[in-house]
Amino acid sequence: MVGTGGSVDTFSVWDYVVFAGTILVSAGIGLFQAIRGRKETSSAEFLLGGRQMTAIPVAMSLTASFMSGITVIGTPAEAYNFGAAFWLFGFAYAIMSTVTAEVFVPFFYRQGITSAYEYLERRFNRLIRIIGTSMYIVQTILYTGLVIYAPALALNQITGLNLWGVLVATGAVCIIYCTLGGLKAVIWTDVMQMVTMLAGFVAVIARGAVLQGGLTNIWKDAGDGGRLEAFDFDPDPLKRHTFWTIVIGGSVMWTSIYAINQSQVQRFISCKSLGHAKMSLYLNMVGLWVTVSLAVFSGLTMFSIYKNCDPLTNDDVKSSDQLLPYLVMDILADYPGIPGLFVAAAYSGTLSTVSSSINALVAVTVEDFIYPVFKNLTQRQITIMNMGLSVLFGALCIGMAGVASAMGSVLQAALSIFGMISGPLLGLYLLGMFSRTANSIGGLSGMIIGLVLTLWVGIGGQLYPPTSDKTNPLPVSTAGCNNTMSQDFTTPAPVTLTTQPEYRPALADSWYSLSYLYFSLLGVLTTIVAGLVVSSVTGGCKQEKLSSDLFVQKSDLIIFNCGRSKDVDLIEKHPLDFYMSDEMSSTNKLNVHTEKVTRF
């Protein structure tokens, strides 16, 4: 009987057919884009889609890029264990989208860049650009490995799919369509994968509503179980999720992900006009709202079904990340192909994130490391190099997924990575974009200090996790379990740091308990303050006058654009002259090779 515990069915033949079909369609899109654009093999076409993408597919790709398998599996489990507070990220998404669209998009579009880190050299120096790019590469490879490994592990233990075969297959498919199709393949595949993810959530909610007698009963059960108490206005920064940690900390964290992360910047600058680029961010905001709403409601549906028999406490699963896959096999096994759709949804999230990462890693490597050294490469050499780098980074991400199997609490690590590394980087960008006092010494010093602090608190929080009074898990029950033997899993469950170590230092209940959502805010504030102080001491106020193009201008901000003409000068670099940005940066001049006026 559904919701009473015990073993569940595994995949049927039709489930494998649906799952494999989704993977093959993803690979097919890459092949189609490669054949369709075989005569358009420039670096601009491969890395930026020829700067001719429109708002809707780019918006769906922006949403899918960080709605990974971790989101598909982890967000419903979050709502099941901690309630609907995750819905408050809707406020953070709105703030992030507005700031990114009205400040960063016009600024980057005006710069005419391919790599987001080109700006760091123009504003500061080449060393800071190299460090920023290296931080991004390390962060992205680590995060992508976790994204591949975590959902594969959870789904392997529920469905019986071979873990390592799935890991390699996931990476291989991403390599194929990234290598052959470039950014256009990634974006159009993300569109298909976004639809698949949403369909998976809808299937779970619809079947749950039938079993529980309607959505109203699901909502009532969630309320009775304390899952709807989302608005906690406690200002304590040590509490994991409150209104303030999510709205303030979450806004800064997501801004660091969307505003300066190459995976996202590469998408909105691939749009054919500034208007399309901005619109893609606002449509993305709606996409994020829909995705998080469906994910959270899937978690509430899961609680309604298991309110009297928690599978984790009943030892039916080994970790909370297996709850949703367990639910799918419990309630949808009688519908051949539907569990396969859910697994396809989870892996669609993973595929979109991995493909986005690979394409962005290629872009920053070529732009920041190769072009400045090898400036006379032919177009054919560039194309072959782009494809070779896609294979290399895909292999590294698969390798990192293998390393992640020995890392312990991989999901919490994945949640914290962007805060620890992107926070100081966002602080550096804001320092450069808004302050003429900041110099290279101050910028570098501020970023290093910010990075040290965020790594200190982040790693400390992993080693000594916060106690339950800070994380606030909600009560569950096993009163309705039938106590049957749980499924015999063939792969060990992921190690989670739910038990406290024997020794806890004094900082464990204060500094190390800081909410992970504040990591990014800590990095931003530390970098800006330390950067300004060091710059002031080292002659920042006396440095030679810098070009105004290196700073945010009034025309970049929405409040100064009301009633103005919508004719916007957009800077576009010739695809064979990308490397010229490195020569221009040495003199801090933005000489334009090609200009065009675009109406939107």
XYZ file of C-alpha atoms in Angstrom, residues 103-334:
232
model
C 22.924 46.868 -14.159
C 25.098 43.997 -15.340
C 23.518 43.143 -18.712
C 23.799 46.692 -20.164
C 27.306 46.977 -18.719
C 28.594 43.698 -20.175
C 26.760 44.254 -23.453
C 28.466 47.634 -23.771
C 31.852 46.041 -23.128
C 31.448 43.683 -26.130
C 33.163 40.805 -24.347
C 33.172 37.020 -24.720
C 34.629 36.139 -21.331
C 33.151 37.868 -18.278
C 36.685 38.034 -16.912
C 37.992 40.225 -19.735
C 36.668 43.151 -17.753
C 38.934 42.365 -14.779
C 42.015 42.945 -16.937
C 40.635 46.118 -18.462
C 39.806 47.516 -15.035
C 42.686 46.127 -12.960
C 45.426 43.986 -14.531
C 46.060 40.650 -16.200
C 47.026 38.881 -12.954
C 43.602 39.579 -11.445
C 41.921 38.365 -14.637
C 43.894 35.100 -14.526
C 43.078 34.576 -10.836
C 39.384 35.316 -11.415
C 39.231 32.925 -14.366
C 41.074 30.225 -12.409
C 38.639 30.583 -9.497
C 35.758 30.155 -11.904
C 37.290 27.080 -13.549
C 37.978 25.343 -10.214
C 34.519 26.234 -8.898
C 32.752 25.044 -12.028
C 34.597 21.732 -12.370
C 34.010 20.957 -8.686
C 30.341 21.934 -8.784
C 29.711 20.101 -12.048
C 31.255 16.909 -10.669
C 28.920 17.120 -7.686
C 25.959 17.795 -9.983
C 26.741 14.640 -11.973
C 27.426 12.447 -8.957
C 24.716 13.334 -6.426
C 21.587 12.638 -8.545
C 23.245 9.596 -10.139
C 23.918 8.124 -6.707
C 20.408 8.756 -5.375
C 18.684 7.434 -8.498
C 20.994 4.429 -8.705
C 19.948 3.295 -5.269
C 16.268 3.549 -6.092
C 16.029 2.466 -9.725
C 18.851 -0.042 -9.973
C 20.579 1.868 -12.783
C 24.328 1.263 -12.784
C 25.991 4.221 -11.055
C 29.262 4.469 -12.946
C 27.654 3.681 -16.281
C 25.238 6.566 -15.763
C 28.048 8.920 -14.738
C 30.052 8.226 -17.888
C 26.961 8.259 -20.137
C 25.838 11.632 -18.752
C 29.212 13.224 -19.366
C 29.551 11.618 -22.788
C 26.216 12.952 -24.058
C 27.067 16.455 -22.863
C 30.476 16.274 -24.529
C 28.876 15.207 -27.815
C 26.433 18.049 -28.226
C 28.751 20.674 -26.704
C 31.593 19.604 -28.999
C 29.555 19.382 -32.179
C 26.923 22.054 -31.679
C 28.433 24.771 -29.497
C 26.253 27.237 -27.583
C 23.229 26.928 -29.889
C 23.067 23.188 -29.172
C 23.386 23.844 -25.441
C 20.600 26.449 -25.434
C 18.121 24.476 -27.551
C 18.843 21.301 -25.560
C 18.241 23.252 -22.347
C 14.815 24.228 -23.705
C 13.864 20.574 -24.187
C 15.320 19.608 -20.805
C 13.469 22.426 -19.022
C 10.153 21.136 -20.365
C 11.085 17.604 -19.268
C 11.925 18.752 -15.718
C 8.605 20.556 -15.323
C 6.709 17.563 -16.734
C 8.339 15.320 -14.123
C 7.146 17.550 -11.274
C 3.633 17.775 -12.745
C 3.422 13.972 -12.969
C 4.311 13.604 -9.269
C 1.850 16.283 -8.138
C -1.003 14.997 -10.325
C -0.667 11.400 -9.142
C -0.289 12.540 -5.537
C -3.455 14.632 -5.812
C -5.376 11.595 -7.072
C -4.130 9.415 -4.202
C -4.772 12.044 -1.524
C -8.164 13.183 -2.758
C -7.160 16.504 -4.281
C -4.711 19.367 -3.915
C -6.737 20.792 -1.029
C -6.018 17.752 1.122
C -2.314 17.957 0.297
C -2.309 21.599 1.384
C -4.202 20.746 4.591
C -1.790 17.918 5.481
C 1.163 20.257 4.896
C -0.383 22.864 7.183
C -1.135 20.325 9.909
C 2.476 19.131 9.697
C 3.909 22.652 10.083
C 5.210 22.721 6.507
C 3.513 26.009 5.577
C 5.114 28.201 8.249
C 7.458 29.886 5.791
C 7.764 33.408 7.198
C 10.312 33.311 10.003
C 11.471 36.886 10.652
C 14.123 35.943 13.218
C 17.191 38.098 12.342
C 19.623 35.464 13.704
C 22.210 34.973 10.908
C 23.027 31.513 12.260
C 19.600 30.081 11.448
C 19.749 28.190 8.160
C 16.599 29.525 6.498
C 14.692 32.616 7.632
C 12.986 35.366 5.651
C 16.139 37.475 5.940
C 18.695 34.795 5.077
C 16.725 33.796 1.989
C 15.732 37.259 0.730
C 18.979 39.092 1.559
C 21.570 36.329 1.485
C 19.803 34.439 -1.281
C 19.548 37.548 -3.472
C 23.288 38.192 -3.239
C 24.101 34.520 -3.810
C 21.917 34.251 -6.914
C 23.210 37.588 -8.208
C 26.751 36.210 -7.981
C 25.568 33.175 -9.966
C 23.715 35.050 -12.716
C 25.486 38.415 -12.998
C 29.148 37.371 -13.302
C 29.128 33.603 -13.830
C 30.419 32.849 -17.318
C 27.761 30.157 -17.872
C 25.050 32.817 -17.587
C 26.864 35.857 -18.990
C 27.645 33.858 -22.109
C 23.930 33.328 -22.615
C 22.566 36.823 -22.332
C 25.364 38.344 -24.435
C 24.504 35.750 -27.119
C 21.196 37.600 -27.641
C 20.840 39.605 -30.816
C 19.977 42.835 -28.988
C 20.114 44.374 -25.541
C 16.325 44.263 -25.388
C 16.320 40.492 -25.929
C 19.085 40.096 -23.347
C 17.103 41.962 -20.674
C 13.874 40.203 -21.548
C 15.607 36.824 -21.227
C 16.429 37.641 -17.579
C 12.835 38.592 -16.730
C 11.416 35.537 -18.494
C 14.026 33.496 -16.643
C 12.661 34.939 -13.379
C 9.208 33.574 -14.238
C 10.793 30.235 -15.138
C 12.526 30.093 -11.764
C 9.252 30.895 -9.983
C 7.448 28.082 -11.796
C 10.264 25.587 -11.218
C 10.700 26.256 -7.506
C 6.912 26.281 -6.986
C 6.481 22.885 -8.623
C 9.503 21.492 -6.770
C 8.289 22.713 -3.371
C 4.743 21.498 -3.999
C 6.181 18.110 -4.986
C 7.808 18.044 -1.548
C 4.521 18.939 0.150
C 2.821 16.190 -1.859
C 5.465 13.771 -0.649
C 4.832 14.795 2.970
C 1.099 14.311 2.552
C 1.672 10.753 1.358
C 4.333 9.863 3.944
C 3.018 11.879 6.889
C 2.509 8.675 8.892
C 5.500 6.709 7.596
C 8.737 8.584 6.984
C 10.819 6.449 4.574
C 14.096 7.759 5.981
C 13.291 6.929 9.609
C 11.813 3.596 8.482
C 15.107 2.743 6.706
C 13.434 2.485 3.309
C 15.991 4.988 2.005
C 19.444 5.886 3.225
C 19.367 9.671 2.773
C 16.810 12.414 2.238
C 18.020 12.861 -1.336
C 16.485 9.495 -2.200
C 12.999 10.475 -0.968
C 11.591 11.770 -4.248
C 12.921 8.889 -6.391
C 11.458 6.501 -3.798
C 8.104 8.308 -4.007
C 8.106 8.102 -7.796
C 8.618 4.342 -7.784
C 6.019 4.012 -5.012
C 3.172 5.917 -6.658
C 3.957 5.774 -10.394
C 5.310 2.248 -10.959
C 1.883 1.139 -12.257
